[in-house]
Amino acid sequence: MSRRMYKAGLLALVVAAVLSLGVYSALRANTPRSHAEGDLELPVTHQHYNSVETHGVAESGGDPISLGSFKNSAPTLCSTTTSADANVLTDCELGGNTPHNETSIAVNPTNPLNMIGSANDYQIIVSSGGAVKETIYSRAHITFDGGKTWTNTSIAFPNYSATGDPAVAFDTDGTAYLATLGFAFSQGNGCCINPDVLVAHSTDGGKTWSTPVRVATGTGSFGSVGTFNDKEYIAAWGHGNVMVTWTVFNDGIGGSYISSPIHDVVSHDGGSSFTSGVEISGSASFCIGAQGGTACDQDQVSVPTVAADGSIYVAFENTYETTTFRDQYLVVKVDPTTGGRVAGPFKVAQLVDGTTDYPINVDGRQTYQDSEFRTWSAGNITADPTNAQHLAVVWSDMRNSTLPANPDPFQAKTNSDIVVSQSTDGGATWSAPTALAAPGDQFMPWGAYDTNGKLRIGYFDRSYDPANHKFGFTLATETSVGSLSFSTAQVTDTLSDPTQGTRWFSGGVPNNATTFLGDYSGIAATPGGGVVSLWTDERATGVCFPTGGRCGTGENAYVALTA
């Protein structure tokens, strides 16, 4: 859902036991908006202070807590016990009793037993004075035994109060890269300085990480004139080559929307230095009327991929329709050396993801039947390792649902499906969209070609529950190369119910339903034609915070390997 949410107001201060519904206070109907506020989704409402001395966060009115209290200071935070389960918990901080969402995963080509996942890792504790303290940092979840045991390692983010939207990748030599957004909170109760884009690298499989390099700088703050960087993603290849793409939201007076082109940067020295950012979305991006003028490059959610011959392609969503603000997927080809656009944008497909295609949750965001968690249509682009001309773009939308949708989630009946299109000529032309039709809602897909050239797609799936409430994680496997015909298998061995009784992001929401599962999941190919999946899961029960407060289901990062 590449729509611009205007940033109106600061983070409200309410009782700490009540859960936050987001950092913005207003959504202007029928105006473009992004999901940028999700990078700062807070499971408990509290007041941040930026602490340069400790790089930690303290609560107003309480005694300060140093970074070490959150276990951020040591590279190795904790490890899980060895597990032979089909679904393995990858997070261990604070006993797994805090949220983890927005998952990304990569496999080391030089050591397939070494995998690195990442997620938004929240740490929430109560000080001796009774104040709620919180950090939100992108962590590395690493394994060296093929996923049986996971260790959480930290990355130092000097002068940043929070990070979000993690993405991970390995180059051919086994150097790992982690990209994320870096947020800083001003002194007092101001929130927030517009985020930077950061990239760290590791040469030891994720055990230790470099100080992140800032590849793009945010200017201004929420609600002001400035540049808001959002939704970065990363790809790596060869010997020390890495590319990061992201959206540059250009804000006018009062944070009003101007444009949101896609930019990229490239490094050829293992992430030590990067080129200057260049715009790659191109003039084909549609222009729509906007407050105070015309908005062009209404783009969001870019993802790069590396083809078998080293070519680089970037897919992103672009708003093309001026009534319902539906999107289209576009693809550009960029220069692997400079990052500059060399071909495109090429149109993949029009999406059915507009303002009247989904019910709307309490935050004014698109959601599904009987739900409050926000969603969008975004997926990714992936390249076939056996054929340099073969690419696929996956997403989810409402083309098979009843339209227009009832805006009340508790009255609407929804049927979101995963959709895919492929190109066999290097992205110049694309097949008609193929939906993986299934009952209930499927959403937040991630695609990857396996080593045999078959497309695999992982996604959240509510087809397992006739009520369309509980979700599992499903892996779809192409029956033959290029067929766009799929068999499906449930990856999760337990279903999750985000519609009721959740502990996080749910205060004041009907049935204590969660408003935030994160905005994406992740899968990656493994040697021998397999796939590893990493997703946000809500199976944990009896999660309580603070002690004696309301309890409910948790939100954790689980992994599974599939042949």
mmCIF file of N, CA and C in Angstrom, residues 352-441:
data_model
loop_
_atom_site.group_PDB
_atom_site.id
_atom_site.type_symbol
_atom_site.label_atom_id
_atom_site.label_comp_id
_atom_site.label_asym_id
_atom_site.label_seq_id
_atom_site.Cartn_x
_atom_site.Cartn_y
_atom_site.Cartn_z
ATOM 1 N N VAL A 352 -4.860 -4.550 -7.455
ATOM 2 C CA VAL A 352 -6.167 -4.233 -6.880
ATOM 3 C C VAL A 352 -5.943 -4.028 -5.384
ATOM 4 N N ASP A 353 -5.462 -2.840 -5.028
ATOM 5 C CA ASP A 353 -5.031 -2.577 -3.653
ATOM 6 C C ASP A 353 -5.369 -1.164 -3.206
ATOM 7 N N GLY A 354 -6.467 -0.623 -3.720
ATOM 8 C CA GLY A 354 -6.809 0.764 -3.445
ATOM 9 C C GLY A 354 -7.554 0.977 -2.140
ATOM 10 N N THR A 355 -7.965 2.217 -1.934
ATOM 11 C CA THR A 355 -8.583 2.614 -0.672
ATOM 12 C C THR A 355 -9.958 2.006 -0.458
ATOM 13 N N THR A 356 -10.605 1.531 -1.522
ATOM 14 C CA THR A 356 -11.921 0.897 -1.365
ATOM 15 C C THR A 356 -11.854 -0.617 -1.539
ATOM 16 N N ASP A 357 -10.665 -1.158 -1.625
ATOM 17 C CA ASP A 357 -10.509 -2.598 -1.849
ATOM 18 C C ASP A 357 -10.319 -3.387 -0.557
ATOM 19 N N TYR A 358 -10.066 -2.701 0.550
ATOM 20 C CA TYR A 358 -9.848 -3.332 1.850
ATOM 21 C C TYR A 358 -10.745 -2.668 2.897
ATOM 22 N N PRO A 359 -11.113 -3.366 3.954
ATOM 23 C CA PRO A 359 -11.670 -2.681 5.130
ATOM 24 C C PRO A 359 -10.571 -1.877 5.808
ATOM 25 N N ILE A 360 -10.968 -0.987 6.706
ATOM 26 C CA ILE A 360 -10.037 -0.034 7.307
ATOM 27 C C ILE A 360 -9.992 -0.232 8.822
ATOM 28 N N ASN A 361 -8.777 -0.272 9.385
ATOM 29 C CA ASN A 361 -8.643 -0.524 10.822
ATOM 30 C C ASN A 361 -8.725 0.774 11.630
ATOM 31 N N VAL A 362 -8.509 0.668 12.951
ATOM 32 C CA VAL A 362 -8.663 1.820 13.832
ATOM 33 C C VAL A 362 -7.660 2.921 13.544
ATOM 34 N N ASP A 363 -6.544 2.589 12.878
ATOM 35 C CA ASP A 363 -5.539 3.588 12.534
ATOM 36 C C ASP A 363 -5.763 4.190 11.155
ATOM 37 N N GLY A 364 -6.860 3.798 10.498
ATOM 38 C CA GLY A 364 -7.085 4.274 9.145
ATOM 39 C C GLY A 364 -6.281 3.522 8.112
ATOM 40 N N ARG A 365 -5.837 2.322 8.446
ATOM 41 C CA ARG A 365 -5.014 1.526 7.548
ATOM 42 C C ARG A 365 -5.801 0.357 6.988
ATOM 43 N N GLN A 366 -5.373 -0.142 5.841
ATOM 44 C CA GLN A 366 -6.021 -1.288 5.220
ATOM 45 C C GLN A 366 -5.801 -2.538 6.078
ATOM 46 N N THR A 367 -6.833 -3.375 6.171
ATOM 47 C CA THR A 367 -6.743 -4.592 6.959
ATOM 48 C C THR A 367 -7.623 -5.658 6.318
ATOM 49 N N TYR A 368 -7.925 -6.718 7.082
ATOM 50 C CA TYR A 368 -8.734 -7.818 6.579
ATOM 51 C C TYR A 368 -9.920 -8.087 7.500
ATOM 52 N N GLN A 369 -10.707 -9.028 7.102
ATOM 53 C CA GLN A 369 -11.923 -9.414 7.814
ATOM 54 C C GLN A 369 -11.639 -9.681 9.297
ATOM 55 N N ASP A 370 -12.458 -9.068 10.161
ATOM 56 C CA ASP A 370 -12.405 -9.279 11.611
ATOM 57 C C ASP A 370 -11.034 -8.976 12.197
ATOM 58 N N SER A 371 -10.270 -8.080 11.556
ATOM 59 C CA SER A 371 -8.892 -7.832 11.953
ATOM 60 C C SER A 371 -8.632 -6.355 12.187
ATOM 61 N N GLU A 372 -7.497 -6.071 12.832
ATOM 62 C CA GLU A 372 -7.048 -4.698 13.035
ATOM 63 C C GLU A 372 -5.605 -4.484 12.561
ATOM 64 N N PHE A 373 -4.866 -5.574 12.249
ATOM 65 C CA PHE A 373 -3.479 -5.362 11.825
ATOM 66 C C PHE A 373 -3.451 -4.770 10.429
ATOM 67 N N ARG A 374 -2.546 -3.835 10.246
ATOM 68 C CA ARG A 374 -2.447 -3.157 8.960
ATOM 69 C C ARG A 374 -1.797 -4.073 7.937
ATOM 70 N N THR A 375 -2.093 -3.836 6.671
ATOM 71 C CA THR A 375 -1.535 -4.643 5.604
ATOM 72 C C THR A 375 -1.312 -3.772 4.385
ATOM 73 N N TRP A 376 -0.728 -4.358 3.366
ATOM 74 C CA TRP A 376 -0.570 -3.725 2.057
ATOM 75 C C TRP A 376 -0.319 -4.809 1.046
ATOM 76 N N SER A 377 -0.089 -4.425 -0.199
ATOM 77 C CA SER A 377 0.029 -5.408 -1.277
ATOM 78 C C SER A 377 1.457 -5.837 -1.546
ATOM 79 N N ALA A 378 2.424 -5.240 -0.892
ATOM 80 C CA ALA A 378 3.826 -5.351 -1.278
ATOM 81 C C ALA A 378 4.366 -6.770 -1.206
ATOM 82 N N GLY A 379 5.231 -7.083 -2.167
ATOM 83 C CA GLY A 379 5.989 -8.323 -2.195
ATOM 84 C C GLY A 379 7.420 -8.032 -2.596
ATOM 85 N N ASN A 380 7.934 -8.749 -3.624
ATOM 86 C CA ASN A 380 9.320 -8.519 -4.028
ATOM 87 C C ASN A 380 9.556 -9.042 -5.428
ATOM 88 N N ILE A 381 10.754 -8.786 -5.942
ATOM 89 C CA ILE A 381 11.224 -9.341 -7.200
ATOM 90 C C ILE A 381 12.318 -10.348 -6.884
ATOM 91 N N THR A 382 12.409 -11.426 -7.680
ATOM 92 C CA THR A 382 13.445 -12.427 -7.490
ATOM 93 C C THR A 382 13.923 -12.910 -8.857
ATOM 94 N N ALA A 383 15.188 -13.386 -8.910
ATOM 95 C CA ALA A 383 15.819 -13.774 -10.165
ATOM 96 C C ALA A 383 16.176 -15.253 -10.147
ATOM 97 N N ASP A 384 15.960 -15.919 -11.268
ATOM 98 C CA ASP A 384 16.239 -17.339 -11.449
ATOM 99 C C ASP A 384 17.748 -17.544 -11.595
ATOM 100 N N PRO A 385 18.382 -18.323 -10.702
ATOM 101 C CA PRO A 385 19.836 -18.510 -10.795
ATOM 102 C C PRO A 385 20.267 -19.352 -11.986
ATOM 103 N N THR A 386 19.304 -20.017 -12.651
ATOM 104 C CA THR A 386 19.636 -20.870 -13.796
ATOM 105 C C THR A 386 19.393 -20.187 -15.136
ATOM 106 N N ASN A 387 18.805 -18.985 -15.128
ATOM 107 C CA ASN A 387 18.443 -18.302 -16.371
ATOM 108 C C ASN A 387 18.434 -16.800 -16.108
ATOM 109 N N ALA A 388 19.416 -16.101 -16.673
ATOM 110 C CA ALA A 388 19.590 -14.682 -16.379
ATOM 111 C C ALA A 388 18.437 -13.819 -16.858
ATOM 112 N N GLN A 389 17.643 -14.328 -17.809
ATOM 113 C CA GLN A 389 16.535 -13.534 -18.344
ATOM 114 C C GLN A 389 15.228 -13.766 -17.590
ATOM 115 N N HIS A 390 15.223 -14.690 -16.632
ATOM 116 C CA HIS A 390 13.988 -15.129 -15.987
ATOM 117 C C HIS A 390 13.838 -14.467 -14.623
ATOM 118 N N LEU A 391 12.777 -13.681 -14.466
ATOM 119 C CA LEU A 391 12.494 -12.939 -13.239
ATOM 120 C C LEU A 391 11.043 -13.162 -12.839
ATOM 121 N N ALA A 392 10.728 -12.918 -11.574
ATOM 122 C CA ALA A 392 9.339 -12.959 -11.113
ATOM 123 C C ALA A 392 9.116 -11.857 -10.091
ATOM 124 N N VAL A 393 7.914 -11.306 -10.098
ATOM 125 C CA VAL A 393 7.458 -10.359 -9.077
ATOM 126 C C VAL A 393 6.241 -10.966 -8.400
ATOM 127 N N VAL A 394 6.230 -10.971 -7.073
ATOM 128 C CA VAL A 394 5.094 -11.497 -6.312
ATOM 129 C C VAL A 394 4.511 -10.387 -5.449
ATOM 130 N N TRP A 395 3.203 -10.459 -5.209
ATOM 131 C CA TRP A 395 2.515 -9.493 -4.353
ATOM 132 C C TRP A 395 1.202 -10.124 -3.904
ATOM 133 N N SER A 396 0.416 -9.404 -3.123
ATOM 134 C CA SER A 396 -0.936 -9.849 -2.780
ATOM 135 C C SER A 396 -1.898 -8.715 -3.070
ATOM 136 N N ASP A 397 -3.108 -9.047 -3.492
ATOM 137 C CA ASP A 397 -4.124 -8.008 -3.651
ATOM 138 C C ASP A 397 -5.519 -8.618 -3.574
ATOM 139 N N MET A 398 -6.526 -7.783 -3.816
ATOM 140 C CA MET A 398 -7.921 -8.145 -3.556
ATOM 141 C C MET A 398 -8.705 -8.426 -4.828
ATOM 142 N N ARG A 399 -8.031 -8.845 -5.895
ATOM 143 C CA ARG A 399 -8.716 -9.045 -7.178
ATOM 144 C C ARG A 399 -9.796 -10.115 -7.110
ATOM 145 N N ASN A 400 -9.719 -11.036 -6.174
ATOM 146 C CA ASN A 400 -10.729 -12.089 -6.046
ATOM 147 C C ASN A 400 -11.635 -11.897 -4.842
ATOM 148 N N SER A 401 -11.613 -10.711 -4.262
ATOM 149 C CA SER A 401 -12.465 -10.397 -3.122
ATOM 150 C C SER A 401 -13.704 -9.635 -3.598
ATOM 151 N N THR A 402 -14.693 -9.521 -2.721
ATOM 152 C CA THR A 402 -15.894 -8.750 -3.039
ATOM 153 C C THR A 402 -15.573 -7.263 -2.940
ATOM 154 N N LEU A 403 -15.824 -6.528 -4.036
ATOM 155 C CA LEU A 403 -15.464 -5.113 -4.102
ATOM 156 C C LEU A 403 -16.677 -4.278 -4.486
ATOM 157 N N PRO A 404 -16.758 -3.041 -3.996
ATOM 158 C CA PRO A 404 -15.855 -2.443 -3.010
ATOM 159 C C PRO A 404 -16.027 -3.106 -1.638
ATOM 160 N N ALA A 405 -14.979 -3.076 -0.849
ATOM 161 C CA ALA A 405 -15.015 -3.719 0.457
ATOM 162 C C ALA A 405 -15.830 -2.898 1.439
ATOM 163 N N ASN A 406 -16.535 -3.579 2.344
ATOM 164 C CA ASN A 406 -17.161 -2.875 3.458
ATOM 165 C C ASN A 406 -16.036 -2.289 4.307
ATOM 166 N N PRO A 407 -16.042 -0.993 4.579
ATOM 167 C CA PRO A 407 -14.926 -0.404 5.335
ATOM 168 C C PRO A 407 -14.822 -0.892 6.775
ATOM 169 N N ASP A 408 -15.889 -1.483 7.308
ATOM 170 C CA ASP A 408 -15.868 -2.008 8.670
ATOM 171 C C ASP A 408 -15.292 -3.422 8.649
ATOM 172 N N PRO A 409 -14.125 -3.651 9.274
ATOM 173 C CA PRO A 409 -13.535 -4.990 9.228
ATOM 174 C C PRO A 409 -14.449 -6.075 9.791
ATOM 175 N N PHE A 410 -15.334 -5.707 10.719
ATOM 176 C CA PHE A 410 -16.176 -6.703 11.367
ATOM 177 C C PHE A 410 -17.475 -6.947 10.599
ATOM 178 N N GLN A 411 -17.636 -6.251 9.481
ATOM 179 C CA GLN A 411 -18.737 -6.502 8.564
ATOM 180 C C GLN A 411 -18.243 -7.019 7.213
ATOM 181 N N ALA A 412 -16.997 -6.767 6.906
ATOM 182 C CA ALA A 412 -16.442 -7.146 5.608
ATOM 183 C C ALA A 412 -16.146 -8.641 5.529
ATOM 184 N N LYS A 413 -16.197 -9.186 4.318
ATOM 185 C CA LYS A 413 -15.742 -10.527 4.010
ATOM 186 C C LYS A 413 -14.637 -10.386 2.967
ATOM 187 N N THR A 414 -13.422 -10.797 3.314
ATOM 188 C CA THR A 414 -12.288 -10.532 2.432
ATOM 189 C C THR A 414 -11.662 -11.818 1.924
ATOM 190 N N ASN A 415 -11.025 -11.713 0.768
ATOM 191 C CA ASN A 415 -10.349 -12.847 0.140
ATOM 192 C C ASN A 415 -9.135 -12.334 -0.626
ATOM 193 N N SER A 416 -8.078 -12.005 0.103
ATOM 194 C CA SER A 416 -6.831 -11.567 -0.513
ATOM 195 C C SER A 416 -6.061 -12.774 -1.024
ATOM 196 N N ASP A 417 -5.460 -12.656 -2.189
ATOM 197 C CA ASP A 417 -4.697 -13.762 -2.776
ATOM 198 C C ASP A 417 -3.281 -13.327 -3.126
ATOM 199 N N ILE A 418 -2.368 -14.303 -3.179
ATOM 200 C CA ILE A 418 -1.025 -14.074 -3.675
ATOM 201 C C ILE A 418 -1.078 -14.064 -5.199
ATOM 202 N N VAL A 419 -0.353 -13.120 -5.807
ATOM 203 C CA VAL A 419 -0.361 -12.962 -7.262
ATOM 204 C C VAL A 419 1.089 -12.909 -7.742
ATOM 205 N N VAL A 420 1.342 -13.462 -8.926
ATOM 206 C CA VAL A 420 2.696 -13.513 -9.462
ATOM 207 C C VAL A 420 2.683 -13.227 -10.951
ATOM 208 N N SER A 421 3.734 -12.584 -11.427
ATOM 209 C CA SER A 421 3.959 -12.384 -12.859
ATOM 210 C C SER A 421 5.435 -12.655 -13.136
ATOM 211 N N GLN A 422 5.748 -13.193 -14.317
ATOM 212 C CA GLN A 422 7.134 -13.505 -14.641
ATOM 213 C C GLN A 422 7.551 -12.867 -15.958
ATOM 214 N N SER A 423 8.856 -12.685 -16.101
ATOM 215 C CA SER A 423 9.448 -12.181 -17.339
ATOM 216 C C SER A 423 10.508 -13.162 -17.805
ATOM 217 N N THR A 424 10.565 -13.401 -19.099
ATOM 218 C CA THR A 424 11.594 -14.273 -19.670
ATOM 219 C C THR A 424 12.530 -13.513 -20.597
ATOM 220 N N ASP A 425 12.448 -12.160 -20.579
ATOM 221 C CA ASP A 425 13.308 -11.346 -21.431
ATOM 222 C C ASP A 425 13.981 -10.222 -20.644
ATOM 223 N N GLY A 426 14.380 -10.536 -19.425
ATOM 224 C CA GLY A 426 15.108 -9.557 -18.634
ATOM 225 C C GLY A 426 14.275 -8.388 -18.178
ATOM 226 N N GLY A 427 12.986 -8.604 -17.958
ATOM 227 C CA GLY A 427 12.136 -7.577 -17.374
ATOM 228 C C GLY A 427 11.449 -6.662 -18.353
ATOM 229 N N ALA A 428 11.683 -6.833 -19.654
ATOM 230 C CA ALA A 428 11.074 -5.933 -20.636
ATOM 231 C C ALA A 428 9.582 -6.173 -20.775
ATOM 232 N N THR A 429 9.150 -7.441 -20.741
ATOM 233 C CA THR A 429 7.730 -7.768 -20.806
ATOM 234 C C THR A 429 7.411 -8.762 -19.705
ATOM 235 N N TRP A 430 6.111 -8.785 -19.319
ATOM 236 C CA TRP A 430 5.695 -9.597 -18.183
ATOM 237 C C TRP A 430 4.414 -10.352 -18.509
ATOM 238 N N SER A 431 4.295 -11.531 -17.939
ATOM 239 C CA SER A 431 3.112 -12.354 -18.158
ATOM 240 C C SER A 431 1.902 -11.756 -17.449
ATOM 241 N N ALA A 432 0.721 -12.182 -17.887
ATOM 242 C CA ALA A 432 -0.497 -11.766 -17.188
ATOM 243 C C ALA A 432 -0.439 -12.259 -15.741
ATOM 244 N N PRO A 433 -0.944 -11.490 -14.792
ATOM 245 C CA PRO A 433 -0.890 -11.895 -13.389
ATOM 246 C C PRO A 433 -1.600 -13.227 -13.154
ATOM 247 N N THR A 434 -0.963 -14.092 -12.373
ATOM 248 C CA THR A 434 -1.534 -15.380 -11.991
ATOM 249 C C THR A 434 -1.767 -15.388 -10.492
ATOM 250 N N ALA A 435 -3.009 -15.585 -10.082
ATOM 251 C CA ALA A 435 -3.338 -15.611 -8.658
ATOM 252 C C ALA A 435 -3.298 -17.041 -8.147
ATOM 253 N N LEU A 436 -2.740 -17.211 -6.951
ATOM 254 C CA LEU A 436 -2.772 -18.500 -6.268
ATOM 255 C C LEU A 436 -4.059 -18.535 -5.460
ATOM 256 N N ALA A 437 -5.158 -18.814 -6.129
ATOM 257 C CA ALA A 437 -6.475 -18.700 -5.513
ATOM 258 C C ALA A 437 -6.610 -19.674 -4.351
ATOM 259 N N ALA A 438 -7.080 -19.147 -3.222
ATOM 260 C CA ALA A 438 -7.291 -19.959 -2.018
ATOM 261 C C ALA A 438 -8.348 -19.267 -1.173
ATOM 262 N N PRO A 439 -9.081 -20.021 -0.347
ATOM 263 C CA PRO A 439 -10.062 -19.376 0.527
ATOM 264 C C PRO A 439 -9.382 -18.516 1.581
ATOM 265 N N GLY A 440 -10.089 -17.509 2.057
ATOM 266 C CA GLY A 440 -9.540 -16.649 3.092
ATOM 267 C C GLY A 440 -8.454 -15.746 2.555
ATOM 268 N N ASP A 441 -7.688 -15.172 3.472
ATOM 269 C CA ASP A 441 -6.705 -14.147 3.118
ATOM 270 C C ASP A 441 -5.287 -14.699 3.144
#
